[in-house]
mmCIF file of C-alpha atoms in Angstrom:
data_model
loop_
_atom_site.group_PDB
_atom_site.id
_atom_site.type_symbol
_atom_site.label_atom_id
_atom_site.label_comp_id
_atom_site.label_asym_id
_atom_site.label_seq_id
_atom_site.Cartn_x
_atom_site.Cartn_y
_atom_site.Cartn_z
ATOM 1 C CA MET A 30 0.000 0.000 0.000
ATOM 2 C CA THR A 31 2.842 2.384 0.835
ATOM 3 C CA VAL A 32 4.472 1.834 -2.542
ATOM 4 C CA ASN A 33 1.231 2.394 -4.427
ATOM 5 C CA ALA A 34 0.550 5.620 -2.554
ATOM 6 C CA ALA A 35 4.053 6.925 -3.124
ATOM 7 C CA ALA A 36 4.131 6.216 -6.841
ATOM 8 C CA PRO A 37 1.425 8.739 -7.846
ATOM 9 C CA ALA A 38 3.077 11.429 -5.708
ATOM 10 C CA HIS A 39 6.364 10.855 -7.488
ATOM 11 C CA ALA A 40 4.652 10.917 -10.868
ATOM 12 C CA ARG A 41 2.915 14.166 -10.026
ATOM 13 C CA ARG A 42 6.269 15.772 -9.307
ATOM 14 C CA ARG A 43 7.980 14.648 -12.517
ATOM 15 C CA LEU A 44 8.653 17.430 -15.013
ATOM 16 C CA THR A 45 8.277 16.235 -18.586
ATOM 17 C CA ALA A 46 9.898 17.827 -21.613
ATOM 18 C CA GLN A 47 6.493 19.154 -22.632
ATOM 19 C CA GLY A 48 6.008 20.671 -19.195
ATOM 20 C CA PHE A 49 9.433 22.306 -19.327
ATOM 21 C CA ARG A 50 8.649 23.819 -22.740
ATOM 22 C CA ALA A 51 5.374 25.143 -21.360
ATOM 23 C CA LEU A 52 7.210 26.815 -18.473
ATOM 24 C CA VAL A 53 9.759 28.317 -20.870
ATOM 25 C CA GLY A 54 6.904 29.656 -22.991
ATOM 26 C CA MET A 55 5.286 31.168 -19.904
ATOM 27 C CA HIS A 56 8.481 32.986 -18.965
ATOM 28 C CA LEU A 57 8.927 34.272 -22.522
ATOM 29 C CA LYS A 58 5.402 35.695 -22.492
ATOM 30 C CA LEU A 59 6.049 37.389 -19.155
ATOM 31 C CA MET A 60 9.285 38.905 -20.493
ATOM 32 C CA ARG A 61 7.455 40.355 -23.486
ATOM 33 C CA ARG A 62 5.061 42.070 -21.094
ATOM 34 C CA GLU A 63 7.989 43.623 -19.199
ATOM 35 C CA PRO A 64 9.859 45.776 -21.767
ATOM 36 C CA GLY A 65 12.280 46.879 -19.048
ATOM 37 C CA VAL A 66 13.978 43.496 -19.367
ATOM 38 C CA PHE A 67 15.307 44.424 -22.798
ATOM 39 C CA VAL A 68 17.143 47.414 -21.304
ATOM 40 C CA MET A 69 19.665 44.805 -20.169
ATOM 41 C CA ILE A 70 20.745 44.485 -23.802
ATOM 42 C CA VAL A 71 19.848 47.913 -25.183
ATOM 43 C CA LEU A 72 21.837 49.856 -22.563
ATOM 44 C CA PRO A 73 25.159 48.029 -23.147
ATOM 45 C CA VAL A 74 24.680 48.226 -26.930
ATOM 46 C CA VAL A 75 24.117 51.996 -26.744
ATOM 47 C CA LEU A 76 27.185 52.343 -24.509
ATOM 48 C CA LEU A 77 29.280 50.343 -26.989
ATOM 49 C CA ILE A 78 28.095 52.508 -29.889
ATOM 50 C CA ILE A 79 29.105 55.620 -27.952
ATOM 51 C CA PHE A 80 32.588 54.202 -27.376
ATOM 52 C CA GLY A 81 32.776 53.123 -31.014
ATOM 53 C CA VAL A 82 31.981 56.513 -32.548
ATOM 54 C CA ILE A 83 34.028 58.726 -30.204
ATOM 55 C CA PRO A 84 37.242 59.805 -31.976
ATOM 56 C CA GLY A 85 40.405 58.416 -30.434
ATOM 57 C CA THR A 86 38.891 55.374 -28.716
ATOM 58 C CA LYS A 87 40.564 53.071 -31.253
ATOM 59 C CA THR A 88 44.063 54.464 -30.736
ATOM 60 C CA PRO A 89 46.427 52.233 -28.701
ATOM 61 C CA GLU A 90 47.484 53.823 -25.411
ATOM 62 C CA ALA A 91 50.578 53.037 -23.359
ATOM 63 C CA ASP A 92 48.826 53.262 -19.980
ATOM 64 C CA LEU A 93 46.328 50.642 -21.180
ATOM 65 C CA GLY A 94 49.036 48.156 -22.066
ATOM 66 C CA GLY A 95 49.092 49.064 -25.736
ATOM 67 C CA ARG A 96 45.372 48.506 -26.151
ATOM 68 C CA SER A 97 42.805 51.062 -27.213
ATOM 69 C CA VAL A 98 39.937 52.277 -25.036
ATOM 70 C CA LEU A 99 37.542 50.285 -27.209
ATOM 71 C CA ASP A 100 39.621 47.117 -26.800
ATOM 72 C CA VAL A 101 39.572 47.563 -23.026
ATOM 73 C CA TYR A 102 35.888 48.367 -22.669
ATOM 74 C CA LEU A 103 34.462 45.790 -25.081
ATOM 75 C CA PRO A 104 34.548 42.854 -22.605
ATOM 76 C CA THR A 105 33.420 45.186 -19.804
ATOM 77 C CA VAL A 106 30.366 46.295 -21.763
ATOM 78 C CA ALA A 107 29.643 42.679 -22.715
ATOM 79 C CA ALA A 108 29.833 41.730 -19.027
ATOM 80 C CA MET A 109 27.027 44.177 -18.221
ATOM 81 C CA VAL A 110 24.445 41.865 -19.793
ATOM 82 C CA PRO A 111 24.984 38.723 -17.679
ATOM 83 C CA LEU A 112 25.504 40.863 -14.571
ATOM 84 C CA MET A 113 22.222 42.715 -14.969
ATOM 85 C CA VAL A 114 20.388 39.507 -15.858
ATOM 86 C CA ALA A 115 21.769 37.619 -12.847
ATOM 87 C CA CYS A 116 21.736 40.382 -10.231
ATOM 88 C CA THR A 117 18.501 42.186 -11.092
ATOM 89 C CA GLY A 118 16.537 40.200 -13.678
ATOM 90 C CA LEU A 119 16.470 36.864 -11.840
ATOM 91 C CA PRO A 120 15.905 38.178 -8.285
ATOM 92 C CA SER A 121 13.227 40.639 -9.433
ATOM 93 C CA ALA A 122 11.373 37.962 -11.376
ATOM 94 C CA MET A 123 11.314 35.606 -8.411
ATOM 95 C CA ALA A 124 10.292 38.382 -6.020
ATOM 96 C CA SER A 125 7.465 39.297 -8.368
ATOM 97 C CA PHE A 126 6.276 35.677 -8.353
ATOM 98 C CA ARG A 127 6.218 35.735 -4.547
ATOM 99 C CA GLU A 128 4.325 39.013 -4.411
ATOM 100 C CA ARG A 129 1.635 37.533 -6.689
ATOM 101 C CA ASN A 130 1.551 34.237 -4.737
ATOM 102 C CA THR A 131 2.585 32.471 -7.940
ATOM 103 C CA LEU A 132 5.270 30.467 -6.134
ATOM 104 C CA ARG A 133 2.759 29.293 -3.524
ATOM 105 C CA ARG A 134 0.571 27.881 -6.282
ATOM 106 C CA PHE A 135 3.591 26.214 -7.902
ATOM 107 C CA SER A 136 4.522 24.636 -4.558
ATOM 108 C CA VAL A 137 1.303 22.565 -4.563
ATOM 109 C CA SER A 138 1.183 21.958 -8.314
ATOM 110 C CA PRO A 139 2.498 18.925 -10.254
ATOM 111 C CA VAL A 140 5.562 21.002 -11.177
ATOM 112 C CA PRO A 141 8.623 19.896 -9.162
ATOM 113 C CA PRO A 142 10.157 22.609 -6.963
ATOM 114 C CA GLY A 143 13.093 23.295 -9.275
ATOM 115 C CA GLY A 144 11.161 23.122 -12.538
ATOM 116 C CA MET A 145 9.906 26.678 -12.688
ATOM 117 C CA LEU A 146 13.269 28.086 -11.595
ATOM 118 C CA ALA A 147 15.148 25.916 -14.104
ATOM 119 C CA ALA A 148 12.934 27.189 -16.923
ATOM 120 C CA LEU A 149 13.458 30.796 -15.842
ATOM 121 C CA VAL A 150 17.245 30.353 -15.641
ATOM 122 C CA ALA A 151 17.232 28.688 -19.079
ATOM 123 C CA VAL A 152 15.381 31.648 -20.631
ATOM 124 C CA LEU A 153 17.644 34.183 -18.932
ATOM 125 C CA SER A 154 20.762 32.235 -19.941
ATOM 126 C CA VAL A 155 19.803 32.296 -23.628
ATOM 127 C CA PHE A 156 18.903 35.976 -23.302
ATOM 128 C CA ALA A 157 22.301 36.773 -21.745
ATOM 129 C CA ALA A 158 24.220 34.685 -24.291
ATOM 130 C CA LEU A 159 22.541 36.438 -27.220
ATOM 131 C CA GLY A 160 23.241 39.823 -25.657
ATOM 132 C CA VAL A 161 26.931 39.084 -25.125
ATOM 133 C CA LEU A 162 27.272 37.668 -28.645
ATOM 134 C CA LEU A 163 25.600 40.732 -30.172
ATOM 135 C CA ILE A 164 27.911 43.117 -28.313
ATOM 136 C CA LEU A 165 31.066 41.176 -29.184
ATOM 137 C CA LEU A 166 30.118 40.994 -32.865
ATOM 138 C CA LEU A 167 29.326 44.704 -32.981
ATOM 139 C CA GLY A 168 32.573 45.546 -31.215
ATOM 140 C CA THR A 169 34.844 43.428 -33.373
ATOM 141 C CA LEU A 170 33.157 43.369 -36.792
ATOM 142 C CA VAL A 171 31.633 46.855 -36.876
ATOM 143 C CA PHE A 172 33.951 48.962 -34.705
ATOM 144 C CA GLY A 173 37.171 46.986 -35.170
ATOM 145 C CA ALA A 174 38.029 46.029 -31.589
ATOM 146 C CA LYS A 175 40.747 43.395 -31.240
ATOM 147 C CA THR A 176 39.732 39.853 -30.398
ATOM 148 C CA PRO A 177 41.563 38.080 -27.556
ATOM 149 C CA SER A 178 44.278 35.613 -28.469
ATOM 150 C CA ASN A 179 42.886 32.721 -26.408
ATOM 151 C CA ILE A 180 39.249 32.342 -27.503
ATOM 152 C CA GLY A 181 38.823 29.135 -25.500
ATOM 153 C CA ALA A 182 39.828 30.871 -22.262
ATOM 154 C CA VAL A 183 37.454 33.747 -22.959
ATOM 155 C CA VAL A 184 34.468 31.541 -23.756
ATOM 156 C CA SER A 185 35.025 29.278 -20.749
ATOM 157 C CA SER A 186 35.495 32.226 -18.386
ATOM 158 C CA PHE A 187 32.393 34.038 -19.649
ATOM 159 C CA VAL A 188 30.281 30.889 -19.356
ATOM 160 C CA LEU A 189 31.575 30.080 -15.885
ATOM 161 C CA GLY A 190 31.366 33.760 -14.951
ATOM 162 C CA PHE A 191 27.683 33.774 -15.804
ATOM 163 C CA THR A 192 27.041 30.597 -13.822
ATOM 164 C CA ALA A 193 28.876 32.202 -10.880
ATOM 165 C CA VAL A 194 26.803 35.391 -10.837
ATOM 166 C CA ILE A 195 23.546 33.567 -11.599
ATOM 167 C CA ALA A 196 24.274 31.301 -8.617
ATOM 168 C CA ILE A 197 24.883 34.332 -6.390
ATOM 169 C CA GLY A 198 21.802 35.993 -7.881
ATOM 170 C CA MET A 199 19.792 32.987 -6.772
ATOM 171 C CA ILE A 200 20.409 33.962 -3.137
ATOM 172 C CA PRO A 201 18.214 37.098 -3.262
ATOM 173 C CA ALA A 202 15.949 35.205 -5.654
ATOM 174 C CA ALA A 203 15.537 32.537 -2.983
ATOM 175 C CA ILE A 204 14.357 34.874 -0.235
ATOM 176 C CA ALA A 205 13.327 38.298 -1.610
ATOM 177 C CA THR A 206 9.627 39.021 -1.091
ATOM 178 C CA SER A 207 9.513 42.282 -3.071
ATOM 179 C CA ASN A 208 11.262 43.957 -5.993
ATOM 180 C CA SER A 209 12.821 46.543 -3.698
ATOM 181 C CA MET A 210 14.254 43.814 -1.482
ATOM 182 C CA ALA A 211 15.535 41.895 -4.508
ATOM 183 C CA ASN A 212 17.213 44.986 -5.948
ATOM 184 C CA GLY A 213 18.609 45.966 -2.559
ATOM 185 C CA MET A 214 20.373 42.616 -2.345
ATOM 186 C CA GLY A 215 21.371 42.161 -5.988
ATOM 187 C CA ILE A 216 22.436 45.629 -7.118
ATOM 188 C CA PRO A 217 25.371 46.082 -4.673
ATOM 189 C CA PHE A 218 26.898 42.821 -5.918
ATOM 190 C CA MET A 219 26.318 43.950 -9.502
ATOM 191 C CA ILE A 220 28.014 47.310 -8.864
ATOM 192 C CA LEU A 221 30.954 45.537 -7.204
ATOM 193 C CA ASN A 222 31.388 43.440 -10.349
ATOM 194 C CA PHE A 223 30.970 46.505 -12.576
ATOM 195 C CA PHE A 224 33.821 48.166 -10.706
ATOM 196 C CA PHE A 225 36.238 45.247 -10.931
ATOM 197 C CA ALA A 226 35.250 44.624 -14.548
ATOM 198 C CA GLY A 227 36.624 48.100 -15.247
ATOM 199 C CA LEU A 228 33.391 49.926 -16.018
ATOM 200 C CA TYR A 229 34.249 52.978 -13.904
ATOM 201 C CA VAL A 230 38.057 52.860 -14.016
ATOM 202 C CA PRO A 231 40.074 50.765 -16.512
ATOM 203 C CA ILE A 232 41.615 47.795 -14.699
ATOM 204 C CA ALA A 233 45.093 48.649 -16.021
ATOM 205 C CA GLN A 234 44.882 52.034 -14.263
ATOM 206 C CA MET A 235 43.843 50.625 -10.869
ATOM 207 C CA PRO A 236 46.365 50.334 -8.016
ATOM 208 C CA HIS A 237 48.005 46.934 -7.853
ATOM 209 C CA VAL A 238 46.185 46.000 -4.638
ATOM 210 C CA MET A 239 42.825 46.700 -6.293
ATOM 211 C CA GLN A 240 43.793 44.602 -9.294
ATOM 212 C CA THR A 241 44.662 41.744 -6.942
ATOM 213 C CA ILE A 242 41.313 42.037 -5.140
ATOM 214 C CA GLY A 243 39.571 42.037 -8.506
ATOM 215 C CA GLU A 244 40.983 38.604 -9.289
ATOM 216 C CA TYR A 245 38.641 37.201 -6.629
ATOM 217 C CA VAL A 246 35.492 38.965 -7.840
ATOM 218 C CA PRO A 247 33.623 36.977 -10.544
ATOM 219 C CA PHE A 248 33.822 39.385 -13.452
ATOM 220 C CA GLY A 249 37.171 40.706 -12.341
ATOM 221 C CA ALA A 250 38.410 37.157 -12.911
ATOM 222 C CA VAL A 251 36.623 37.058 -16.278
ATOM 223 C CA MET A 252 38.323 40.284 -17.389
ATOM 224 C CA ASP A 253 41.728 38.888 -16.416
ATOM 225 C CA ALA A 254 41.014 35.757 -18.434
ATOM 226 C CA TRP A 255 40.067 37.958 -21.414
ATOM 227 C CA SER A 256 43.298 39.958 -21.233
ATOM 228 C CA GLY A 257 45.455 36.921 -20.461
ATOM 229 C CA THR A 258 46.479 38.246 -17.041
ATOM 230 C CA GLY A 259 47.375 35.691 -14.381
ATOM 231 C CA ALA A 260 46.766 31.955 -14.351
ATOM 232 C CA LEU A 261 43.621 30.811 -16.145
ATOM 233 C CA TRP A 262 43.114 27.897 -13.741
ATOM 234 C CA GLN A 263 42.971 30.335 -10.819
ATOM 235 C CA HIS A 264 40.307 32.471 -12.495
ATOM 236 C CA LEU A 265 38.195 29.431 -13.353
ATOM 237 C CA ALA A 266 38.608 28.080 -9.804
ATOM 238 C CA VAL A 267 37.350 31.376 -8.360
ATOM 239 C CA LEU A 268 34.319 31.291 -10.652
ATOM 240 C CA ALA A 269 33.607 27.658 -9.805
ATOM 241 C CA GLY A 270 33.817 28.529 -6.103
ATOM 242 C CA TYR A 271 31.189 31.261 -6.440
ATOM 243 C CA THR A 272 28.982 28.873 -8.400
ATOM 244 C CA VAL A 273 29.088 26.226 -5.678
ATOM 245 C CA LEU A 274 28.711 28.766 -2.869
ATOM 246 C CA GLY A 275 25.721 30.484 -4.455
ATOM 247 C CA GLY A 276 24.053 27.220 -5.436
ATOM 248 C CA VAL A 277 24.331 25.676 -1.973
ATOM 249 C CA ALA A 278 23.273 28.872 -0.165
ATOM 250 C CA SER A 279 20.258 29.501 -2.383
ATOM 251 C CA ALA A 280 19.104 25.877 -2.052
ATOM 252 C CA LYS A 281 19.308 26.138 1.744
ATOM 253 C CA LEU A 282 17.550 29.515 1.913
ATOM 254 C CA PHE A 283 14.852 29.058 -0.739
ATOM 255 C CA ARG A 284 11.266 29.609 0.315
ATOM 256 C CA TRP A 285 8.025 29.546 -1.636
ATOM 257 C CA GLU A 286 6.412 32.487 0.156
#
């Protein structure tokens, strides 16, 4: 009798491929109703265009290690997309679901606990990847920025960098009950990464101690991997550490209401 009673419960909690596609479709519809989401791509693209059309930004400079301003800022601008998606998009979406009691309904539905979140992360991941790709293509093919020498290191660091910040972004997503709370938790971490990605001050012009600290901030490590600074294994290890830390913490803290 125990086995028979348990079997339907397990079946009810199984997420099929069709169910996952339905959840993805739901999230896509919700994103279309929230045009502010697309600012996460439009803003970095506009910033890149500004850098690309300003005279002198393509001239190599000694204090930037022989690179031009455009070369330096291209990966930084590209990093804005995954950072905004992970630190504001994900937490705000989850907080909005809590405010509307959507998560409470999901908690008693046939959807397994991680199904809705997995679908949301999948949509945001594709969104971030397309945004980064668009910015890199514009920067290199249209404005003539130099591509890094080690493409494999760049791709792996950007992918792992996104998983790191999305894992940390899951912490406010796990507990925030309002958009203001979600933003209050996610935005400081985003700004920290903006700083060490060189958005406010080029990394090459930072004091050495700040550059060293930046190696242990997710997108500081990604920028170092892009420029070939330091050991790649160290940067990837830092990113993997954030991924594990954020994943474990968010799983422990997650609540439906």
